[in-house]
Amino acid sequence: MVVHGESRRPGDIGMVEKVKGLRKPLALTIEEQSRFWSLVDRSPGPSACWPWRGWRVGPPPNHYGRVWLQGGRHLAHRVAYVLETHASLEPETCVLHRCDNPECVNPSHLMAGTQRDNIADMNAKGRGYRPQKKPKRARGVSNGDKTHCLRGHA
């Protein structure tokens, strides 16, 4: 099976990079595909999450699976998506989890989208970073309202 793309950075499997206008394919052998799927727990069933059992990065619970293929590190969910859909992913394409489980590599739980789609999905599901609002100060507590130093200074 030939997957279109060339790996130059971690997570780039299946991505298409133009090198002087040419596209170079990344061919995964049967052995590499077999090794990849051997690190996936498919026992929960076809509609459940398939957790990645190989190398993972990121702080818990955000463990994204990684796999070493053809001399480079790749995100496991991107590899699973490319292997099952036979799609080539452009550099700006993200692979989103419908299940919101970073360890999941079940292709039926994955979809291609843009970074904007990924952020919109994150915000819609309430997973985005929201800075805490600073409490408002009570009136009369600013430095200009103080009449003396609490530590006895003049």
JSON list of C-alpha atoms in Angstrom, two decimals:
[
{"chain": "A", "resi": 1, "resn": "MET", "atom": "CA", "xyz": [0.00, 0.00, 0.00]},
{"chain": "A", "resi": 2, "resn": "VAL", "atom": "CA", "xyz": [1.29, 3.45, -0.83]},
{"chain": "A", "resi": 3, "resn": "VAL", "atom": "CA", "xyz": [0.35, 6.38, 1.34]},
{"chain": "A", "resi": 4, "resn": "HIS", "atom": "CA", "xyz": [0.99, 9.71, -0.29]},
{"chain": "A", "resi": 5, "resn": "GLY", "atom": "CA", "xyz": [3.18, 12.08, 1.68]},
{"chain": "A", "resi": 6, "resn": "GLU", "atom": "CA", "xyz": [6.63, 12.42, 3.09]},
{"chain": "A", "resi": 7, "resn": "SER", "atom": "CA", "xyz": [7.53, 12.55, 6.76]},
{"chain": "A", "resi": 8, "resn": "ARG", "atom": "CA", "xyz": [9.80, 15.39, 7.77]},
{"chain": "A", "resi": 9, "resn": "ARG", "atom": "CA", "xyz": [8.37, 16.36, 11.20]},
{"chain": "A", "resi": 10, "resn": "PRO", "atom": "CA", "xyz": [6.73, 14.37, 14.01]},
{"chain": "A", "resi": 11, "resn": "GLY", "atom": "CA", "xyz": [3.13, 13.60, 13.17]},
{"chain": "A", "resi": 12, "resn": "ASP", "atom": "CA", "xyz": [3.44, 14.19, 9.43]},
{"chain": "A", "resi": 13, "resn": "ILE", "atom": "CA", "xyz": [2.51, 10.77, 8.08]},
{"chain": "A", "resi": 14, "resn": "GLY", "atom": "CA", "xyz": [0.26, 10.97, 5.09]},
{"chain": "A", "resi": 15, "resn": "MET", "atom": "CA", "xyz": [0.97, 14.62, 4.63]},
{"chain": "A", "resi": 16, "resn": "VAL", "atom": "CA", "xyz": [1.79, 15.83, 1.18]},
{"chain": "A", "resi": 17, "resn": "GLU", "atom": "CA", "xyz": [4.83, 18.05, 0.94]},
{"chain": "A", "resi": 18, "resn": "LYS", "atom": "CA", "xyz": [5.72, 19.73, -2.29]},
{"chain": "A", "resi": 19, "resn": "VAL", "atom": "CA", "xyz": [9.43, 19.55, -2.98]},
{"chain": "A", "resi": 20, "resn": "LYS", "atom": "CA", "xyz": [10.09, 21.66, -6.06]},
{"chain": "A", "resi": 21, "resn": "GLY", "atom": "CA", "xyz": [6.58, 20.86, -7.27]},
{"chain": "A", "resi": 22, "resn": "LEU", "atom": "CA", "xyz": [6.90, 17.08, -6.81]},
{"chain": "A", "resi": 23, "resn": "ARG", "atom": "CA", "xyz": [4.99, 14.87, -4.39]},
{"chain": "A", "resi": 24, "resn": "LYS", "atom": "CA", "xyz": [6.87, 11.98, -2.87]},
{"chain": "A", "resi": 25, "resn": "PRO", "atom": "CA", "xyz": [4.91, 8.92, -1.66]},
{"chain": "A", "resi": 26, "resn": "LEU", "atom": "CA", "xyz": [5.51, 7.30, 1.71]},
{"chain": "A", "resi": 27, "resn": "ALA", "atom": "CA", "xyz": [5.12, 3.55, 1.20]},
{"chain": "A", "resi": 28, "resn": "LEU", "atom": "CA", "xyz": [4.23, 1.50, 4.27]},
{"chain": "A", "resi": 29, "resn": "THR", "atom": "CA", "xyz": [5.09, -2.16, 4.01]},
{"chain": "A", "resi": 30, "resn": "ILE", "atom": "CA", "xyz": [2.77, -4.92, 5.13]},
{"chain": "A", "resi": 31, "resn": "GLU", "atom": "CA", "xyz": [5.12, -5.50, 8.09]},
{"chain": "A", "resi": 32, "resn": "GLU", "atom": "CA", "xyz": [4.93, -1.83, 9.13]},
{"chain": "A", "resi": 33, "resn": "GLN", "atom": "CA", "xyz": [1.15, -1.85, 8.88]},
{"chain": "A", "resi": 34, "resn": "SER", "atom": "CA", "xyz": [1.00, -5.08, 10.85]},
{"chain": "A", "resi": 35, "resn": "ARG", "atom": "CA", "xyz": [3.33, -3.67, 13.53]},
{"chain": "A", "resi": 36, "resn": "PHE", "atom": "CA", "xyz": [1.17, -0.54, 13.77]},
{"chain": "A", "resi": 37, "resn": "TRP", "atom": "CA", "xyz": [-2.12, -2.42, 14.22]},
{"chain": "A", "resi": 38, "resn": "SER", "atom": "CA", "xyz": [-0.50, -4.80, 16.74]},
{"chain": "A", "resi": 39, "resn": "LEU", "atom": "CA", "xyz": [-0.17, -1.79, 19.07]},
{"chain": "A", "resi": 40, "resn": "VAL", "atom": "CA", "xyz": [-3.91, -1.06, 18.91]},
{"chain": "A", "resi": 41, "resn": "ASP", "atom": "CA", "xyz": [-6.42, -2.62, 21.32]},
{"chain": "A", "resi": 42, "resn": "ARG", "atom": "CA", "xyz": [-9.42, -3.45, 19.12]},
{"chain": "A", "resi": 43, "resn": "SER", "atom": "CA", "xyz": [-11.05, -5.73, 21.69]},
{"chain": "A", "resi": 44, "resn": "PRO", "atom": "CA", "xyz": [-13.74, -3.21, 22.78]},
{"chain": "A", "resi": 45, "resn": "GLY", "atom": "CA", "xyz": [-15.47, -3.66, 19.40]},
{"chain": "A", "resi": 46, "resn": "PRO", "atom": "CA", "xyz": [-15.81, -1.81, 16.10]},
{"chain": "A", "resi": 47, "resn": "SER", "atom": "CA", "xyz": [-17.83, 1.14, 17.46]},
{"chain": "A", "resi": 48, "resn": "ALA", "atom": "CA", "xyz": [-15.81, 1.67, 20.67]},
{"chain": "A", "resi": 49, "resn": "CYS", "atom": "CA", "xyz": [-12.57, 3.58, 21.14]},
{"chain": "A", "resi": 50, "resn": "TRP", "atom": "CA", "xyz": [-9.45, 1.64, 20.17]},
{"chain": "A", "resi": 51, "resn": "PRO", "atom": "CA", "xyz": [-6.74, 2.76, 22.60]},
{"chain": "A", "resi": 52, "resn": "TRP", "atom": "CA", "xyz": [-3.16, 3.05, 21.41]},
{"chain": "A", "resi": 53, "resn": "ARG", "atom": "CA", "xyz": [-0.90, 0.73, 23.43]},
{"chain": "A", "resi": 54, "resn": "GLY", "atom": "CA", "xyz": [2.43, 1.96, 22.10]},
{"chain": "A", "resi": 55, "resn": "TRP", "atom": "CA", "xyz": [4.54, 5.00, 22.88]},
{"chain": "A", "resi": 56, "resn": "ARG", "atom": "CA", "xyz": [2.57, 8.04, 24.06]},
{"chain": "A", "resi": 57, "resn": "VAL", "atom": "CA", "xyz": [3.47, 11.67, 24.66]},
{"chain": "A", "resi": 58, "resn": "GLY", "atom": "CA", "xyz": [1.83, 14.49, 26.53]},
{"chain": "A", "resi": 59, "resn": "PRO", "atom": "CA", "xyz": [0.68, 14.91, 30.10]},
{"chain": "A", "resi": 60, "resn": "PRO", "atom": "CA", "xyz": [-2.14, 12.61, 31.28]},
{"chain": "A", "resi": 61, "resn": "PRO", "atom": "CA", "xyz": [-4.94, 12.43, 30.26]},
{"chain": "A", "resi": 62, "resn": "ASN", "atom": "CA", "xyz": [-3.83, 13.88, 26.90]},
{"chain": "A", "resi": 63, "resn": "HIS", "atom": "CA", "xyz": [-1.66, 11.00, 25.75]},
{"chain": "A", "resi": 64, "resn": "TYR", "atom": "CA", "xyz": [-1.42, 11.13, 21.98]},
{"chain": "A", "resi": 65, "resn": "GLY", "atom": "CA", "xyz": [0.01, 7.93, 20.54]},
{"chain": "A", "resi": 66, "resn": "ARG", "atom": "CA", "xyz": [3.26, 8.05, 18.59]},
{"chain": "A", "resi": 67, "resn": "VAL", "atom": "CA", "xyz": [4.77, 5.47, 16.30]},
{"chain": "A", "resi": 68, "resn": "TRP", "atom": "CA", "xyz": [8.17, 5.20, 14.66]},
{"chain": "A", "resi": 69, "resn": "LEU", "atom": "CA", "xyz": [7.82, 4.42, 10.95]},
{"chain": "A", "resi": 70, "resn": "GLN", "atom": "CA", "xyz": [10.43, 4.72, 8.22]},
{"chain": "A", "resi": 71, "resn": "GLY", "atom": "CA", "xyz": [12.85, 6.73, 10.30]},
{"chain": "A", "resi": 72, "resn": "GLY", "atom": "CA", "xyz": [10.38, 9.24, 11.74]},
{"chain": "A", "resi": 73, "resn": "ARG", "atom": "CA", "xyz": [7.93, 9.73, 14.59]},
{"chain": "A", "resi": 74, "resn": "HIS", "atom": "CA", "xyz": [4.27, 10.01, 13.63]},
{"chain": "A", "resi": 75, "resn": "LEU", "atom": "CA", "xyz": [1.04, 10.62, 15.53]},
{"chain": "A", "resi": 76, "resn": "ALA", "atom": "CA", "xyz": [-0.77, 7.29, 15.75]},
{"chain": "A", "resi": 77, "resn": "HIS", "atom": "CA", "xyz": [-4.24, 8.66, 15.06]},
{"chain": "A", "resi": 78, "resn": "ARG", "atom": "CA", "xyz": [-3.01, 10.28, 11.83]},
{"chain": "A", "resi": 79, "resn": "VAL", "atom": "CA", "xyz": [-1.44, 6.97, 10.74]},
{"chain": "A", "resi": 80, "resn": "ALA", "atom": "CA", "xyz": [-4.70, 5.12, 11.47]},
{"chain": "A", "resi": 81, "resn": "TYR", "atom": "CA", "xyz": [-6.72, 7.68, 9.53]},
{"chain": "A", "resi": 82, "resn": "VAL", "atom": "CA", "xyz": [-4.44, 7.51, 6.50]},
{"chain": "A", "resi": 83, "resn": "LEU", "atom": "CA", "xyz": [-4.24, 3.70, 6.52]},
{"chain": "A", "resi": 84, "resn": "GLU", "atom": "CA", "xyz": [-8.01, 3.26, 6.63]},
{"chain": "A", "resi": 85, "resn": "THR", "atom": "CA", "xyz": [-9.15, 6.10, 4.37]},
{"chain": "A", "resi": 86, "resn": "HIS", "atom": "CA", "xyz": [-6.21, 5.99, 1.92]},
{"chain": "A", "resi": 87, "resn": "ALA", "atom": "CA", "xyz": [-6.32, 9.78, 2.04]},
{"chain": "A", "resi": 88, "resn": "SER", "atom": "CA", "xyz": [-3.39, 12.09, 1.66]},
{"chain": "A", "resi": 89, "resn": "LEU", "atom": "CA", "xyz": [-3.35, 14.89, 4.22]},
{"chain": "A", "resi": 90, "resn": "GLU", "atom": "CA", "xyz": [-2.22, 18.35, 3.25]},
{"chain": "A", "resi": 91, "resn": "PRO", "atom": "CA", "xyz": [0.10, 20.11, 5.74]},
{"chain": "A", "resi": 92, "resn": "GLU", "atom": "CA", "xyz": [-2.71, 22.29, 7.11]},
{"chain": "A", "resi": 93, "resn": "THR", "atom": "CA", "xyz": [-5.08, 19.34, 7.65]},
{"chain": "A", "resi": 94, "resn": "CYS", "atom": "CA", "xyz": [-5.74, 18.15, 11.19]},
{"chain": "A", "resi": 95, "resn": "VAL", "atom": "CA", "xyz": [-7.17, 14.76, 12.17]},
{"chain": "A", "resi": 96, "resn": "LEU", "atom": "CA", "xyz": [-9.85, 15.37, 14.81]},
{"chain": "A", "resi": 97, "resn": "HIS", "atom": "CA", "xyz": [-11.23, 12.91, 17.37]},
{"chain": "A", "resi": 98, "resn": "ARG", "atom": "CA", "xyz": [-15.03, 12.71, 17.39]},
{"chain": "A", "resi": 99, "resn": "CYS", "atom": "CA", "xyz": [-14.75, 10.80, 20.69]},
{"chain": "A", "resi": 100, "resn": "ASP", "atom": "CA", "xyz": [-12.43, 13.35, 22.38]},
{"chain": "A", "resi": 101, "resn": "ASN", "atom": "CA", "xyz": [-10.12, 10.53, 23.45]},
{"chain": "A", "resi": 102, "resn": "PRO", "atom": "CA", "xyz": [-6.51, 11.35, 22.46]},
{"chain": "A", "resi": 103, "resn": "GLU", "atom": "CA", "xyz": [-5.47, 7.67, 22.80]},
{"chain": "A", "resi": 104, "resn": "CYS", "atom": "CA", "xyz": [-8.16, 6.49, 20.36]},
{"chain": "A", "resi": 105, "resn": "VAL", "atom": "CA", "xyz": [-7.05, 5.38, 16.88]},
{"chain": "A", "resi": 106, "resn": "ASN", "atom": "CA", "xyz": [-10.36, 3.94, 15.68]},
{"chain": "A", "resi": 107, "resn": "PRO", "atom": "CA", "xyz": [-10.71, 5.37, 12.15]},
{"chain": "A", "resi": 108, "resn": "SER", "atom": "CA", "xyz": [-14.50, 5.66, 12.54]},
{"chain": "A", "resi": 109, "resn": "HIS", "atom": "CA", "xyz": [-13.85, 8.11, 15.40]},
{"chain": "A", "resi": 110, "resn": "LEU", "atom": "CA", "xyz": [-11.49, 10.27, 13.33]},
{"chain": "A", "resi": 111, "resn": "MET", "atom": "CA", "xyz": [-12.21, 12.98, 10.79]},
{"chain": "A", "resi": 112, "resn": "ALA", "atom": "CA", "xyz": [-10.11, 15.38, 8.77]},
{"chain": "A", "resi": 113, "resn": "GLY", "atom": "CA", "xyz": [-10.51, 19.10, 9.31]},
{"chain": "A", "resi": 114, "resn": "THR", "atom": "CA", "xyz": [-8.71, 22.39, 9.63]},
{"chain": "A", "resi": 115, "resn": "GLN", "atom": "CA", "xyz": [-7.20, 23.96, 12.74]},
{"chain": "A", "resi": 116, "resn": "ARG", "atom": "CA", "xyz": [-10.26, 26.23, 12.81]},
{"chain": "A", "resi": 117, "resn": "ASP", "atom": "CA", "xyz": [-12.52, 23.14, 12.83]},
{"chain": "A", "resi": 118, "resn": "ASN", "atom": "CA", "xyz": [-10.45, 21.67, 15.65]},
{"chain": "A", "resi": 119, "resn": "ILE", "atom": "CA", "xyz": [-10.74, 24.83, 17.77]},
{"chain": "A", "resi": 120, "resn": "ALA", "atom": "CA", "xyz": [-14.48, 25.15, 17.08]},
{"chain": "A", "resi": 121, "resn": "ASP", "atom": "CA", "xyz": [-14.98, 21.50, 18.08]},
{"chain": "A", "resi": 122, "resn": "MET", "atom": "CA", "xyz": [-12.95, 22.05, 21.25]},
{"chain": "A", "resi": 123, "resn": "ASN", "atom": "CA", "xyz": [-14.95, 25.15, 22.22]},
{"chain": "A", "resi": 124, "resn": "ALA", "atom": "CA", "xyz": [-18.31, 23.52, 21.40]},
{"chain": "A", "resi": 125, "resn": "LYS", "atom": "CA", "xyz": [-17.46, 20.66, 23.75]},
{"chain": "A", "resi": 126, "resn": "GLY", "atom": "CA", "xyz": [-16.21, 22.95, 26.53]},
{"chain": "A", "resi": 127, "resn": "ARG", "atom": "CA", "xyz": [-12.61, 21.72, 26.41]},
{"chain": "A", "resi": 128, "resn": "GLY", "atom": "CA", "xyz": [-10.91, 25.01, 25.58]},
{"chain": "A", "resi": 129, "resn": "TYR", "atom": "CA", "xyz": [-8.62, 26.94, 27.87]},
{"chain": "A", "resi": 130, "resn": "ARG", "atom": "CA", "xyz": [-10.55, 29.63, 29.69]},
{"chain": "A", "resi": 131, "resn": "PRO", "atom": "CA", "xyz": [-8.50, 31.96, 31.84]},
{"chain": "A", "resi": 132, "resn": "GLN", "atom": "CA", "xyz": [-9.92, 32.67, 35.26]},
{"chain": "A", "resi": 133, "resn": "LYS", "atom": "CA", "xyz": [-11.42, 36.11, 35.63]},
{"chain": "A", "resi": 134, "resn": "LYS", "atom": "CA", "xyz": [-9.72, 38.18, 38.28]},
{"chain": "A", "resi": 135, "resn": "PRO", "atom": "CA", "xyz": [-12.06, 39.21, 41.06]},
{"chain": "A", "resi": 136, "resn": "LYS", "atom": "CA", "xyz": [-12.92, 42.88, 41.10]},
{"chain": "A", "resi": 137, "resn": "ARG", "atom": "CA", "xyz": [-11.34, 44.84, 43.89]},
{"chain": "A", "resi": 138, "resn": "ALA", "atom": "CA", "xyz": [-13.55, 46.44, 46.47]},
{"chain": "A", "resi": 139, "resn": "ARG", "atom": "CA", "xyz": [-13.86, 50.20, 46.32]},
{"chain": "A", "resi": 140, "resn": "GLY", "atom": "CA", "xyz": [-11.41, 52.21, 48.37]},
{"chain": "A", "resi": 141, "resn": "VAL", "atom": "CA", "xyz": [-8.64, 49.59, 48.36]},
{"chain": "A", "resi": 142, "resn": "SER", "atom": "CA", "xyz": [-6.35, 51.16, 45.76]},
{"chain": "A", "resi": 143, "resn": "ASN", "atom": "CA", "xyz": [-3.04, 52.71, 46.83]},
{"chain": "A", "resi": 144, "resn": "GLY", "atom": "CA", "xyz": [-4.44, 56.23, 46.47]},
{"chain": "A", "resi": 145, "resn": "ASP", "atom": "CA", "xyz": [-7.09, 55.53, 49.09]},
{"chain": "A", "resi": 146, "resn": "LYS", "atom": "CA", "xyz": [-4.66, 54.38, 51.81]},
{"chain": "A", "resi": 147, "resn": "THR", "atom": "CA", "xyz": [-4.11, 56.77, 54.70]},
{"chain": "A", "resi": 148, "resn": "HIS", "atom": "CA", "xyz": [-1.08, 55.10, 56.32]},
{"chain": "A", "resi": 149, "resn": "CYS", "atom": "CA", "xyz": [1.38, 52.24, 55.90]},
{"chain": "A", "resi": 150, "resn": "LEU", "atom": "CA", "xyz": [0.35, 49.01, 57.56]},
{"chain": "A", "resi": 151, "resn": "ARG", "atom": "CA", "xyz": [4.01, 48.25, 58.38]},
{"chain": "A", "resi": 152, "resn": "GLY", "atom": "CA", "xyz": [4.62, 51.54, 60.17]},
{"chain": "A", "resi": 153, "resn": "HIS", "atom": "CA", "xyz": [6.58, 53.33, 57.44]},
{"chain": "A", "resi": 154, "resn": "ALA", "atom": "CA", "xyz": [6.19, 57.07, 57.11]}
]
